[in-house]
Short mmCIF file of C-alpha atoms and ligand atoms in Angstrom, two decimals:
data_model
loop_
_atom_site.label_atom_id
_atom_site.label_comp_id
_atom_site.label_asym_id
_atom_site.label_seq_id
_atom_site.Cartn_x
_atom_site.Cartn_y
_atom_site.Cartn_z
CA MET I 1 -14.84 -9.81 -9.55
CA PRO I 2 -12.14 -12.46 -10.44
CA SER I 3 -12.62 -15.78 -7.67
CA SER I 4 -10.53 -14.53 -5.45
CA PRO I 5 -7.88 -17.42 -4.03
CA HIS I 6 -6.86 -19.82 -6.13
CA PRO I 7 -6.21 -23.11 -4.99
CA VAL I 8 -2.45 -23.65 -4.64
CA ALA I 9 -0.43 -26.25 -2.40
CA PRO I 10 0.03 -24.34 0.79
CA PRO I 11 3.22 -23.57 1.97
CA SER I 12 4.15 -25.35 5.27
CA CYS I 13 4.76 -22.84 7.41
CA ASP I 14 6.94 -24.98 9.78
CA GLY I 15 10.54 -24.32 9.02
CA SER I 16 11.91 -27.82 9.25
CA LYS I 17 9.58 -29.28 6.90
CA SER I 18 10.50 -28.59 3.07
CA GLY I 19 11.46 -25.76 1.21
CA SER I 20 11.65 -22.33 3.09
CA LEU I 21 10.77 -19.68 0.73
CA ASN I 22 13.55 -16.79 0.08
CA VAL I 23 12.19 -13.23 -0.02
CA ALA I 24 13.18 -9.88 -1.45
CA VAL I 25 11.85 -7.04 0.29
CA LEU I 26 11.93 -3.84 -1.74
CA GLY I 27 11.69 -0.45 0.78
CA SER I 28 12.75 -2.63 4.35
CA THR I 29 14.29 0.56 5.76
CA GLY I 30 10.45 2.04 6.31
CA SER I 31 8.13 1.01 7.93
CA VAL I 32 6.29 -2.06 6.37
CA GLY I 33 9.96 -3.24 5.83
CA VAL I 34 11.10 -3.61 9.14
CA SER I 35 7.58 -4.93 10.13
CA THR I 36 8.04 -7.68 7.35
CA LEU I 37 11.86 -8.76 8.86
CA GLU I 38 10.52 -9.51 11.99
CA VAL I 39 7.89 -11.36 10.25
CA ILE I 40 10.72 -13.03 8.39
CA ALA I 41 12.38 -13.82 11.77
CA ALA I 42 10.19 -14.90 13.59
CA SER I 43 8.98 -17.26 10.65
CA GLN I 44 11.33 -20.64 11.99
CA GLY I 45 13.04 -19.88 8.81
CA ARG I 46 10.21 -20.50 6.86
CA PHE I 47 10.80 -17.14 4.86
CA VAL I 48 14.20 -16.29 4.24
CA PRO I 49 15.34 -12.65 3.79
CA PHE I 50 17.46 -13.36 -0.17
CA LEU I 51 17.36 -9.29 -0.69
CA LEU I 52 16.81 -6.65 1.51
CA ALA I 53 16.80 -2.97 -0.54
CA ALA I 54 16.02 0.93 -0.32
CA ASN I 55 16.24 4.21 -1.83
CA ARG I 56 19.54 6.19 0.69
CA SER I 57 19.59 4.65 4.45
CA THR I 58 22.04 2.97 3.43
CA GLN I 59 23.37 3.10 7.74
CA ALA I 60 20.31 0.81 8.35
CA LEU I 61 20.19 -1.36 5.27
CA VAL I 62 23.78 -2.00 6.46
CA GLU I 63 22.32 -3.15 9.95
CA GLN I 64 19.51 -4.71 8.64
CA ALA I 65 21.99 -6.69 6.89
CA ARG I 66 24.17 -7.46 9.73
CA ALA I 67 21.31 -8.84 11.46
CA CYS I 68 18.97 -11.48 8.99
CA ARG I 69 22.42 -11.86 6.28
CA PRO I 70 20.52 -11.55 2.63
CA ASN I 71 21.83 -12.20 -0.40
CA TRP I 72 21.54 -9.32 -1.75
CA VAL I 73 21.14 -5.47 -0.54
CA VAL I 74 20.05 -2.78 -3.20
CA VAL I 75 20.85 0.69 -2.92
CA ALA I 76 18.70 2.85 -5.61
CA ASP I 77 20.22 6.13 -5.01
CA ALA I 78 23.75 5.77 -6.80
CA ALA I 79 25.04 8.61 -5.15
CA ALA I 80 24.12 7.21 -1.19
CA ALA I 81 25.43 3.95 -2.50
CA ALA I 82 28.72 5.72 -3.10
CA GLY I 83 28.67 6.14 1.14
CA LEU I 84 27.96 2.82 2.10
CA ALA I 85 31.72 0.57 2.46
CA VAL I 86 30.93 -2.91 1.46
CA ALA I 87 33.32 -4.36 3.67
CA ASP I 88 30.98 -3.09 6.31
CA LEU I 89 28.29 -5.67 5.00
CA PRO I 90 28.61 -9.13 6.26
CA ALA I 91 30.15 -12.06 4.24
CA GLY I 92 27.80 -13.36 2.01
CA THR I 93 25.59 -10.38 1.09
CA ARG I 94 27.00 -8.84 -2.22
CA LEU I 95 25.37 -5.11 -2.96
CA ALA I 96 23.92 -3.55 -5.94
CA ILE I 97 22.79 -0.08 -7.48
CA GLY I 98 20.14 1.56 -9.19
CA PRO I 99 16.83 0.31 -10.20
CA GLU I 100 18.03 -1.36 -13.08
CA ALA I 101 19.88 -3.78 -10.75
CA LEU I 102 17.22 -4.15 -8.74
CA ASP I 103 14.71 -5.24 -11.35
CA ASP I 104 16.87 -7.27 -12.28
CA LEU I 105 17.57 -9.17 -8.83
CA VAL I 106 13.50 -9.19 -8.28
CA ARG I 107 13.01 -11.16 -11.84
CA SER I 108 16.16 -13.32 -10.29
CA PRO I 109 14.79 -17.10 -10.32
CA GLU I 110 15.76 -17.22 -6.76
CA VAL I 111 13.30 -14.99 -5.75
CA ASP I 112 9.91 -16.73 -4.62
CA ARG I 113 8.08 -13.60 -2.64
CA VAL I 114 8.59 -10.03 -3.53
CA VAL I 115 7.41 -8.17 -0.64
CA SER I 116 6.86 -4.49 -2.76
CA ALA I 117 7.09 -1.94 0.17
CA ILE I 118 8.42 1.01 -1.47
CA VAL I 119 6.72 4.05 -0.83
CA GLY I 120 5.42 6.65 -3.38
CA ALA I 121 5.05 5.93 -7.71
CA ALA I 122 8.69 5.09 -7.18
CA GLY I 123 7.37 1.67 -6.06
CA LEU I 124 6.06 0.68 -9.57
CA ARG I 125 8.82 -0.01 -11.86
CA SER I 126 9.79 -3.24 -9.62
CA THR I 127 6.98 -4.02 -8.96
CA TRP I 128 6.59 -4.27 -12.64
CA ALA I 129 9.49 -6.18 -12.62
CA ALA I 130 8.32 -9.28 -10.59
CA VAL I 131 5.06 -9.02 -11.99
CA GLU I 132 6.05 -9.43 -15.32
CA ALA I 133 8.82 -12.77 -14.36
CA GLY I 134 5.43 -14.05 -12.71
CA LYS I 135 6.20 -13.66 -9.26
CA THR I 136 3.66 -13.93 -5.63
CA VAL I 137 4.07 -10.19 -4.56
CA ALA I 138 2.54 -8.94 -1.46
CA LEU I 139 1.50 -5.72 -2.83
CA ALA I 140 1.98 -3.02 0.59
CA ASN I 141 3.06 -0.21 -2.67
CA LYS I 142 -1.20 0.62 -3.66
CA GLU I 143 0.43 3.37 -5.38
CA THR I 144 1.04 0.61 -7.84
CA LEU I 145 -2.81 -0.45 -8.53
CA VAL I 146 -3.74 3.35 -8.55
CA MET I 147 -1.72 4.42 -11.05
CA ALA I 148 -1.51 1.25 -13.53
CA GLY I 149 -4.55 -1.14 -12.63
CA PRO I 150 -5.83 -2.73 -15.26
CA LEU I 151 -2.26 -2.65 -17.20
CA VAL I 152 -0.68 -4.23 -13.67
CA MET I 153 -3.30 -7.07 -13.74
CA ARG I 154 -3.65 -7.93 -17.24
CA LEU I 155 -0.45 -8.18 -16.69
CA ALA I 156 -0.55 -10.38 -14.00
CA GLU I 157 -2.99 -12.81 -15.77
CA GLN I 158 -0.45 -13.31 -18.64
CA THR I 159 2.49 -14.49 -16.29
CA GLY I 160 0.27 -16.29 -13.95
CA ALA I 161 1.84 -13.96 -11.20
CA ARG I 162 -0.08 -13.61 -8.04
CA ILE I 163 -0.84 -9.99 -6.25
CA LEU I 164 -1.66 -10.26 -2.74
CA PRO I 165 -2.56 -7.55 -0.93
CA VAL I 166 -0.29 -6.14 2.22
CA ASP I 167 -2.89 -3.13 3.16
CA SER I 168 -5.22 -4.39 6.26
CA GLU I 169 -8.04 -3.36 4.50
CA HIS I 170 -7.33 -5.15 1.19
CA SER I 171 -6.16 -8.24 3.67
CA ALA I 172 -9.24 -8.07 5.45
CA ILE I 173 -11.68 -8.20 1.88
CA HIS I 174 -9.14 -10.63 0.73
CA GLN I 175 -9.99 -12.84 3.54
CA ALA I 176 -13.95 -11.67 4.01
CA LEU I 177 -14.01 -12.92 0.17
CA ARG I 178 -13.28 -16.79 1.03
CA SER I 179 -16.80 -16.91 2.92
CA GLY I 180 -18.34 -16.80 -0.38
CA THR I 181 -18.36 -16.65 -4.60
CA PRO I 182 -17.67 -13.31 -6.20
CA ASP I 183 -21.56 -13.23 -7.67
CA GLU I 184 -22.48 -13.73 -3.90
CA VAL I 185 -20.90 -10.10 -3.21
CA THR I 186 -23.11 -6.73 -2.79
CA ARG I 187 -21.32 -4.30 -1.57
CA ILE I 188 -16.95 -4.41 0.25
CA VAL I 189 -16.88 -1.71 2.61
CA LEU I 190 -13.51 0.12 3.78
CA THR I 191 -12.96 1.07 7.36
CA ALA I 192 -10.78 3.80 7.85
CA SER I 193 -9.92 5.40 11.52
CA GLY I 194 -10.47 9.12 10.25
CA GLY I 195 -6.92 10.04 10.75
CA PRO I 196 -5.71 12.81 13.53
CA PHE I 197 -8.54 15.40 12.43
CA ARG I 198 -11.60 13.17 13.08
CA SER I 199 -13.34 15.46 14.83
CA TRP I 200 -11.67 19.37 13.88
CA PRO I 201 -13.77 21.81 12.27
CA ARG I 202 -12.89 22.19 8.66
CA GLU I 203 -11.81 25.96 9.93
CA SER I 204 -9.20 24.68 11.78
CA LEU I 205 -8.05 21.91 8.99
CA VAL I 206 -6.94 25.15 7.07
CA ALA I 207 -4.00 25.54 9.50
CA ALA I 208 -2.89 22.02 10.56
CA THR I 209 0.37 21.54 11.11
CA PRO I 210 2.80 18.99 9.49
CA ALA I 211 3.74 17.53 13.26
CA GLU I 212 -0.34 17.71 13.80
CA ALA I 213 -1.04 15.28 10.96
CA LEU I 214 1.83 13.23 11.74
CA LYS I 215 0.09 12.44 15.16
CA HIS I 216 -1.73 9.41 13.83
CA PRO I 217 -4.36 7.86 16.68
CA THR I 218 -4.27 4.08 15.66
CA TRP I 219 -1.06 3.31 13.60
CA SER I 220 2.75 4.09 13.23
CA MET I 221 3.26 4.13 9.80
CA GLY I 222 5.37 6.64 6.78
CA ARG I 223 5.10 10.14 6.86
CA LYS I 224 3.43 9.84 3.51
CA ILE I 225 1.02 7.44 4.29
CA THR I 226 0.45 9.19 7.80
CA ILE I 227 -0.16 12.33 5.75
CA ASP I 228 -2.75 10.87 3.49
CA SER I 229 -4.40 9.24 6.48
CA ALA I 230 -5.15 12.57 7.74
CA THR I 231 -6.50 14.09 4.67
CA MET I 232 -8.34 10.48 3.71
CA MET I 233 -6.57 10.66 0.66
CA ASN I 234 -5.15 7.68 1.64
CA LYS I 235 -8.70 5.93 1.65
CA ALA I 236 -9.15 7.64 -1.92
CA LEU I 237 -5.93 5.42 -2.98
CA GLU I 238 -7.36 2.45 -1.48
CA LEU I 239 -10.64 2.48 -2.81
CA ILE I 240 -9.22 2.47 -6.30
CA GLU I 241 -7.09 0.28 -5.25
CA ALA I 242 -10.20 -2.32 -4.41
CA ARG I 243 -11.32 -1.50 -7.61
CA TRP I 244 -8.23 -3.08 -9.47
CA LEU I 245 -7.38 -5.89 -7.22
CA PHE I 246 -10.81 -7.14 -6.67
CA GLY I 247 -12.40 -6.10 -10.16
CA VAL I 248 -15.36 -5.04 -8.84
CA PRO I 249 -17.30 -1.82 -9.78
CA ALA I 250 -16.75 1.36 -8.11
CA GLU I 251 -20.63 1.59 -7.04
CA LYS I 252 -20.03 -1.79 -4.84
CA LEU I 253 -17.60 0.02 -3.01
CA GLY I 254 -18.19 2.23 0.01
CA VAL I 255 -16.24 3.85 3.27
CA LEU I 256 -17.39 3.84 7.01
CA VAL I 257 -14.86 5.29 9.34
CA HIS I 258 -13.76 3.36 12.30
CA PRO I 259 -11.81 5.46 14.83
CA GLN I 260 -10.79 2.12 16.68
CA SER I 261 -8.97 0.81 13.58
CA ILE I 262 -10.21 -2.77 14.90
CA VAL I 263 -12.59 -4.35 11.89
CA HIS I 264 -10.14 -3.96 8.75
CA SER I 265 -13.00 -3.81 6.57
CA LEU I 266 -16.38 -5.70 5.53
CA VAL I 267 -17.59 -7.84 3.00
CA GLU I 268 -21.63 -8.20 2.72
CA PHE I 269 -23.28 -11.06 0.81
CA VAL I 270 -25.77 -11.59 -0.53
CA ASP I 271 -27.66 -12.94 2.14
CA GLY I 272 -27.35 -10.21 3.89
CA SER I 273 -24.75 -11.59 6.38
CA VAL I 274 -21.38 -9.30 6.83
CA MET I 275 -18.27 -10.67 7.29
CA ALA I 276 -15.41 -8.77 8.58
CA GLN I 277 -12.08 -9.31 9.56
CA LEU I 278 -10.80 -8.08 13.27
CA SER I 279 -7.30 -7.39 14.75
CA PRO I 280 -5.26 -5.04 16.49
CA PRO I 281 -3.65 -2.98 13.95
CA ASP I 282 -0.29 -3.72 13.75
CA MET I 283 0.26 -4.89 9.95
CA LYS I 284 2.39 -7.91 10.81
CA LEU I 285 -0.52 -9.61 10.15
CA PRO I 286 -1.35 -8.58 6.95
CA ILE I 287 2.64 -9.05 5.75
CA GLN I 288 2.21 -12.03 7.21
CA TYR I 289 -0.47 -13.38 5.55
CA ALA I 290 0.66 -12.16 2.31
CA LEU I 291 3.89 -14.57 2.72
CA SER I 292 2.02 -17.28 3.62
CA TYR I 293 -1.10 -17.73 2.02
CA PRO I 294 -3.49 -19.76 1.71
CA GLU I 295 -2.07 -21.16 4.83
CA ARG I 296 -2.15 -19.51 8.44
CA CYS I 297 0.87 -19.63 10.39
CA PRO I 298 1.75 -18.61 14.04
CA GLY I 299 3.24 -15.82 13.92
CA PRO I 300 4.31 -12.22 15.74
CA ALA I 301 0.88 -9.61 15.02
CA ARG I 302 -0.66 -8.56 18.62
CA ARG I 303 -3.63 -10.05 19.66
CA PHE I 304 -6.80 -8.87 21.81
CA ASP I 305 -8.18 -10.22 24.97
CA PHE I 306 -12.01 -10.11 24.01
CA ALA I 307 -12.82 -9.92 27.88
CA GLN I 308 -11.08 -6.79 28.36
CA GLY I 309 -14.21 -5.47 26.55
CA MET I 310 -13.88 -3.20 23.40
CA GLN I 311 -15.98 -0.93 22.13
CA LEU I 312 -16.63 -0.36 18.15
CA ASP I 313 -18.06 2.93 16.86
CA PHE I 314 -18.92 3.22 13.06
CA GLU I 315 -19.67 6.61 11.54
CA PRO I 316 -20.14 8.06 7.25
CA PRO I 317 -17.06 9.81 5.98
CA ASP I 318 -17.80 13.46 6.06
CA LEU I 319 -16.93 14.22 2.58
CA THR I 320 -17.15 18.19 3.17
CA ARG I 321 -14.19 18.00 5.84
CA PHE I 322 -12.23 15.43 3.43
CA PRO I 323 -12.95 15.64 0.12
CA ALA I 324 -10.37 13.73 -0.96
CA VAL I 325 -12.84 10.78 -0.04
CA ARG I 326 -14.94 11.84 -2.92
CA LEU I 327 -11.61 12.26 -5.18
CA GLY I 328 -11.35 7.77 -4.94
CA TYR I 329 -14.74 7.13 -5.73
CA GLU I 330 -14.53 9.83 -8.94
CA ALA I 331 -11.27 8.29 -10.23
CA ALA I 332 -11.69 4.37 -8.86
CA ALA I 333 -15.04 5.25 -10.91
CA ARG I 334 -13.33 7.00 -14.29
CA GLY I 335 -10.70 4.54 -14.41
CA GLY I 336 -8.11 5.67 -17.29
CA THR I 337 -5.19 7.84 -16.31
CA ALA I 338 -7.61 9.41 -13.48
CA GLY I 339 -5.60 6.98 -10.21
CA ALA I 340 -2.13 8.31 -12.37
CA VAL I 341 -2.83 11.88 -11.70
CA LEU I 342 -4.96 11.70 -8.47
CA ASN I 343 -1.72 9.79 -7.26
CA ALA I 344 1.02 12.00 -8.47
CA ALA I 345 -1.07 15.33 -7.34
CA ASN I 346 -1.64 14.23 -4.40
CA GLU I 347 2.45 12.98 -3.32
CA GLU I 348 3.50 16.15 -4.96
CA ALA I 349 0.67 18.29 -2.52
CA VAL I 350 1.86 16.03 0.19
CA ARG I 351 5.33 17.12 0.00
CA GLY I 352 4.63 20.62 -0.69
CA PHE I 353 2.28 20.60 2.79
CA LEU I 354 5.74 19.07 4.61
CA ASP I 355 8.07 21.62 2.89
CA GLY I 356 5.20 24.43 3.84
CA ALA I 357 4.72 25.62 0.68
CA LEU I 358 0.80 24.12 0.74
CA ARG I 359 -1.93 24.70 3.64
CA PHE I 360 -3.36 21.26 4.47
CA THR I 361 -6.91 21.81 2.93
CA ASP I 362 -4.50 22.94 -0.59
CA ILE I 363 -3.77 18.97 -0.65
CA ALA I 364 -7.27 18.34 -1.83
CA ASP I 365 -8.04 21.02 -3.37
CA VAL I 366 -4.86 20.92 -5.86
CA CYS I 367 -5.63 16.88 -6.26
CA ALA I 368 -8.93 18.34 -7.69
CA ARG I 369 -7.87 20.57 -9.83
CA VAL I 370 -5.23 18.84 -11.37
CA LEU I 371 -7.34 15.78 -11.92
CA ASP I 372 -10.18 17.93 -13.24
CA GLU I 373 -7.80 19.61 -15.84
CA HIS I 374 -6.05 16.31 -16.96
CA PRO I 375 -5.89 15.30 -20.99
CA PHE I 376 -7.96 12.13 -19.02
CA GLN I 377 -7.34 8.37 -21.42
CA PRO I 378 -9.64 6.15 -21.42
CA ASP I 379 -7.12 2.93 -21.70
CA PRO I 380 -3.87 4.76 -21.22
CA SER I 381 0.11 2.26 -21.91
CA LEU I 382 2.20 2.48 -18.85
CA ASP I 383 3.84 5.41 -21.45
CA ASP I 384 0.91 7.56 -20.87
CA VAL I 385 0.35 6.97 -17.43
CA ARG I 386 4.58 7.71 -16.51
CA ARG I 387 3.89 10.99 -18.65
CA LEU I 388 0.91 12.46 -16.93
CA ASP I 389 2.11 11.59 -13.90
CA ALA I 390 4.94 14.36 -14.60
CA TRP I 391 2.40 16.36 -15.85
CA ALA I 392 0.17 16.20 -12.67
CA ARG I 393 3.62 17.19 -10.59
CA GLN I 394 4.37 20.05 -12.70
CA GLU I 395 0.93 21.25 -12.67
CA VAL I 396 0.69 21.40 -8.31
CA VAL I 397 4.79 22.71 -8.19
CA LYS I 398 2.81 25.41 -10.18
CA TRP I 399 0.30 25.99 -7.69
CA ALA I 400 2.82 25.57 -4.91
CA VAL I 401 4.12 28.68 -6.53
CA VAL I 402 1.67 31.09 -7.45
P1 NDP X 501 8.65 4.54 4.71
O1 NDP X 501 8.47 5.76 3.77
O2 NDP X 501 8.32 4.35 5.50
O3 NDP X 501 9.83 3.72 3.89
C1 NDP X 501 9.54 3.74 2.22
C2 NDP X 501 10.47 2.60 1.81
O4 NDP X 501 11.08 2.96 0.37
C3 NDP X 501 11.94 2.83 2.63
O5 NDP X 501 12.87 1.99 2.58
C4 NDP X 501 12.90 4.11 1.33
O6 NDP X 501 14.19 3.88 1.51
C5 NDP X 501 12.09 3.15 0.15
N1 NDP X 501 12.08 4.03 -1.28
C6 NDP X 501 11.44 4.99 -1.58
N2 NDP X 501 11.84 5.62 -2.29
C7 NDP X 501 12.40 4.54 -3.05
C8 NDP X 501 13.65 4.50 -4.22
N3 NDP X 501 13.22 5.44 -5.29
N4 NDP X 501 14.13 3.08 -4.94
C9 NDP X 501 14.00 2.37 -3.55
N5 NDP X 501 13.58 2.08 -2.03
C10 NDP X 501 12.47 3.50 -2.00
O7 NDP X 501 6.87 3.94 3.93
P2 NDP X 501 5.83 3.09 4.48
O8 NDP X 501 5.79 1.48 4.80
O9 NDP X 501 5.11 3.41 5.39
O10 NDP X 501 5.31 2.13 3.19
C11 NDP X 501 5.92 1.95 2.31
C12 NDP X 501 4.30 1.63 1.23
O11 NDP X 501 3.67 0.61 1.79
C13 NDP X 501 3.65 2.85 0.80
O12 NDP X 501 2.93 2.80 -0.76
C14 NDP X 501 2.41 2.82 1.71
O13 NDP X 501 0.72 3.22 0.92
C15 NDP X 501 1.98 1.23 1.88
N6 NDP X 501 1.57 1.18 3.10
C16 NDP X 501 2.24 1.78 3.96
C17 NDP X 501 1.66 0.62 5.85
C18 NDP X 501 2.09 1.24 6.39
O14 NDP X 501 1.42 0.87 7.87
N7 NDP X 501 3.58 1.67 6.40
C19 NDP X 501 0.30 -0.11 5.61
C20 NDP X 501 -0.42 -0.30 4.44
C21 NDP X 501 0.01 0.26 2.43
P3 NDP X 501 15.02 4.82 2.43
O15 NDP X 501 14.50 4.55 3.44
O16 NDP X 501 15.97 4.50 1.78
O17 NDP X 501 14.15 6.27 1.84
#
């Protein structure tokens, strides 16, 4: 494991002290993006919104721009951008259009922190641009590391970019790892809420509807990740993310179902000591931690009152009802193109499920088949990753049509 937190001059959390940090929020109209803007708004000027980017939600983007007056808004989808009246933007906010413009702005020397919160494989290119430019990246887009973990981590080493996790589990692990050296770590356990179907029998899962799958018991998130939580594919993707982010072999990684979503993950050390991070399920905390690291600041995240009492339950995941978890272990152990193929197959299968073309249980089944059948490459280039991403999507479409 690489030594995790490297010592750097801590940023001040007090906006009155020197130096505020310009933040580029990629995916600002999404669930993580909106929470990021709340963290920025509560930061007393420490974090300044420099750029907000979305795909098609131009109305929401204009409203966000009016509220926080960034230097730039970027609309990735050119057709959607055509409907945005520049006159609706506040004075001082400029409009850029398309993914290339986004990459250029992310690389700009004025950007100090990049929050990578675009959903899915679409988030890879702008995150890559940020890492290439040596930025500090607060990474919510787990797909970046699932698809191209070794390539991205190698690039970060070359450019000096820092990748700080926003995923609550990985943020918890990052925080817990500060308690020991990499050699002292024996096991990393990611916790999972278990999703809305934690106690459903396999027979009922076959008929689970999108509306049922979108009702997450503890977290409020975007649609894609909410379905991933229901299948537990989210945990599969997180195992792969952890494998590359922390440089830990797959055998040292584990998963525990913890329905309360209060313990966000656990790290066990050689002496048997286990460090966990606890907080209410609220993404504002890990987002702020990634922005302010290595310092901690007061912020808007919810807090506990332990005096109210609470129950913490843990159980192993049921790999028969939730076979996606097994696929995560497999892809984390195999490396190479396995993560990219699993991710692409899953994205397409989730789309198929939401559109009514696939049943809930088909999602993991189709992913397993595509993963098995793909022409595995152990040391792919970024082009190989993109090619197999496209191939895997085609395979799922074929399955959904049959
Ligand atoms: P949402 O679906 O809520 O939001 C996605 C955001 O990405 C929107 O702003 C969307 O814009 C934008 N977007 C989508 N495609 C493109 C594109 N091609 N170019 C530019 N912008 C694009 O997702 P979440 O916020 O839930 O998740 C974002 C990422 O964070 C995912 O990778 C997820 O796995 C991860 N994550 C999310 C958590 C959560 O609590 N939500 C927790 C941990 C990780 P538009 O509105 O225009 O479509």
